[in-house]
Amino acid sequence: MTRHLLVPMDDSERARAALEHAVSLFPDDEVTVLHVVDDLEAGYGGGRPPVTTGGEKRVDDEDPDFFEDVRSIAAAHDRTVETTVIEGTSADAILEYAREHDVDQIVMGSQGRSGVSRMLLGSIAEAVTRQSSVPVTIVP
């Protein structure tokens, strides 16, 4: 039975490691790579304006440059992945996408912050893990 994996992606080595983990460890599963353009970033001109389709705010423009790396990682494992870019608050958008698209598991990287840094900045991976109704694999 094919499962649907969600790999949240930004332009970081940790996110690339999570994708590498997903495509190599789960060779028969469908993989969607999701990039979230933060609401604040988009609101202040740092991102692209969203287009609402079917209740989902999808960013309607060209893919981020690092999606080339995503496709290269997938191709190195003889895989293809679906890519999508949406607007929202990172953790909330990831969780909402997972619910609305029948995701069976989330595989994501973590910056590994601890102590005061984690308390001040928060942790997207921690928020997703605590609130997700599906299993979450954190790749350090």
Short mmCIF file of C-alpha atoms in Angstrom, two decimals:
data_model
loop_
_atom_site.label_atom_id
_atom_site.label_comp_id
_atom_site.label_asym_id
_atom_site.label_seq_id
_atom_site.Cartn_x
_atom_site.Cartn_y
_atom_site.Cartn_z
CA MET A 1 0.00 0.00 0.00
CA THR A 2 1.46 3.35 -1.05
CA ARG A 3 1.52 6.02 1.59
CA HIS A 4 1.61 9.79 1.11
CA LEU A 5 4.61 11.48 2.74
CA LEU A 6 4.91 15.24 3.25
CA VAL A 7 8.35 16.84 3.40
CA PRO A 8 8.25 20.52 4.42
CA MET A 9 11.10 22.29 2.64
CA ASP A 10 13.08 25.47 2.95
CA ASP A 11 16.51 26.33 1.61
CA SER A 12 18.42 24.52 4.36
CA GLU A 13 20.66 21.49 4.59
CA ARG A 14 18.39 20.04 7.31
CA ALA A 15 15.41 20.11 4.95
CA ARG A 16 17.47 18.50 2.19
CA ALA A 17 18.53 15.78 4.66
CA ALA A 18 14.85 15.13 5.47
CA LEU A 19 14.04 14.77 1.77
CA GLU A 20 17.01 12.47 1.26
CA HIS A 21 15.78 10.39 4.21
CA ALA A 22 12.23 10.20 2.84
CA VAL A 23 13.11 9.20 -0.72
CA SER A 24 15.72 6.66 0.33
CA LEU A 25 13.92 5.04 3.27
CA PHE A 26 10.44 5.00 1.71
CA PRO A 27 11.05 4.08 -1.95
CA ASP A 28 7.47 3.05 -2.72
CA ASP A 29 5.66 5.99 -1.14
CA GLU A 30 4.33 9.14 -2.79
CA VAL A 31 6.28 12.23 -1.67
CA THR A 32 5.06 15.81 -1.68
CA VAL A 33 7.57 18.58 -0.97
CA LEU A 34 5.88 21.62 0.55
CA HIS A 35 7.36 25.10 0.85
CA VAL A 36 5.46 27.58 3.02
CA VAL A 37 5.84 31.29 2.32
CA ASP A 38 5.29 32.90 5.70
CA ASP A 39 2.28 35.26 5.98
CA LEU A 40 4.44 38.07 7.38
CA GLU A 41 7.07 37.68 4.67
CA ALA A 42 4.43 37.80 1.92
CA GLY A 43 2.59 40.69 3.59
CA TYR A 44 5.66 42.90 3.67
CA GLY A 45 6.77 42.30 0.12
CA GLY A 46 9.20 39.49 0.86
CA GLY A 47 7.15 36.86 -0.86
CA ARG A 48 4.74 36.40 -3.69
CA PRO A 49 1.05 37.18 -3.43
CA PRO A 50 -1.16 34.14 -2.85
CA VAL A 51 -3.95 32.91 -5.07
CA THR A 52 -6.80 31.20 -3.23
CA THR A 53 -7.97 28.00 -4.89
CA GLY A 54 -10.34 25.62 -3.19
CA GLY A 55 -9.82 27.30 0.19
CA GLU A 56 -6.03 26.91 0.01
CA LYS A 57 -3.76 29.90 -0.42
CA ARG A 58 -1.35 28.75 -3.11
CA VAL A 59 1.48 30.96 -4.25
CA ASP A 60 1.07 31.28 -8.01
CA ASP A 61 4.48 32.05 -9.44
CA GLU A 62 7.66 30.20 -10.31
CA ASP A 63 9.05 27.69 -7.85
CA PRO A 64 11.83 28.67 -5.46
CA ASP A 65 15.34 28.07 -6.80
CA PHE A 66 16.03 25.31 -4.28
CA PHE A 67 13.32 23.15 -5.88
CA GLU A 68 16.00 22.31 -8.47
CA ASP A 69 17.92 20.65 -5.61
CA VAL A 70 14.71 18.86 -4.61
CA ARG A 71 14.32 17.42 -8.10
CA SER A 72 18.02 16.45 -8.19
CA ILE A 73 17.79 14.61 -4.86
CA ALA A 74 14.70 12.74 -6.06
CA ALA A 75 16.30 11.89 -9.42
CA ALA A 76 19.40 10.53 -7.67
CA HIS A 77 17.06 7.94 -6.12
CA ASP A 78 15.13 7.34 -9.37
CA ARG A 79 12.15 9.12 -7.87
CA THR A 80 9.87 11.98 -8.74
CA VAL A 81 8.23 14.18 -6.16
CA GLU A 82 5.33 16.57 -6.26
CA THR A 83 6.20 20.13 -5.25
CA THR A 84 3.89 22.84 -4.00
CA VAL A 85 4.20 26.30 -2.49
CA ILE A 86 1.55 27.78 -0.21
CA GLU A 87 1.24 30.80 2.05
CA GLY A 88 0.63 30.61 5.78
CA THR A 89 2.19 30.38 9.18
CA SER A 90 4.70 27.54 8.83
CA ALA A 91 3.53 24.98 11.40
CA ASP A 92 -0.17 25.70 10.88
CA ALA A 93 0.15 25.55 7.09
CA ILE A 94 2.04 22.24 7.23
CA LEU A 95 -0.57 20.70 9.53
CA GLU A 96 -3.48 22.01 7.47
CA TYR A 97 -1.94 20.74 4.23
CA ALA A 98 -1.39 17.31 5.82
CA ARG A 99 -5.03 17.12 6.94
CA GLU A 100 -6.49 18.31 3.65
CA HIS A 101 -4.34 16.08 1.42
CA ASP A 102 -4.55 12.75 3.28
CA VAL A 103 -0.90 12.74 4.29
CA ASP A 104 0.12 9.57 6.15
CA GLN A 105 3.43 10.81 7.57
CA ILE A 106 5.46 14.02 7.79
CA VAL A 107 9.24 13.87 7.42
CA MET A 108 11.02 17.11 8.29
CA GLY A 109 14.35 18.55 9.27
CA SER A 110 15.00 20.34 12.51
CA GLN A 111 17.41 23.16 13.26
CA GLY A 112 18.17 21.54 16.59
CA ARG A 113 17.76 24.69 18.66
CA SER A 114 17.65 24.31 22.41
CA GLY A 115 17.33 26.39 25.54
CA VAL A 116 16.67 30.11 25.24
CA SER A 117 16.98 30.12 21.44
CA ARG A 118 14.20 27.55 21.15
CA MET A 119 12.05 29.36 23.69
CA LEU A 120 12.40 32.71 21.93
CA LEU A 121 12.25 31.54 18.34
CA GLY A 122 9.97 28.55 18.77
CA SER A 123 10.36 25.37 16.84
CA ILE A 124 8.31 24.57 13.77
CA ALA A 125 9.28 20.90 14.03
CA GLU A 126 8.19 20.79 17.66
CA ALA A 127 4.86 22.49 16.92
CA VAL A 128 4.16 20.11 14.04
CA THR A 129 5.11 17.08 16.15
CA ARG A 130 2.91 18.12 19.07
CA GLN A 131 -0.15 18.92 16.96
CA SER A 132 0.01 16.39 14.13
CA SER A 133 -2.55 13.62 13.88
CA VAL A 134 -0.11 11.58 11.75
CA PRO A 135 3.38 10.31 12.61
CA VAL A 136 6.20 12.85 12.29
CA THR A 137 9.81 11.87 11.65
CA ILE A 138 12.36 14.53 12.59
CA VAL A 139 15.66 14.29 10.76
CA PRO A 140 18.46 16.17 12.54
#
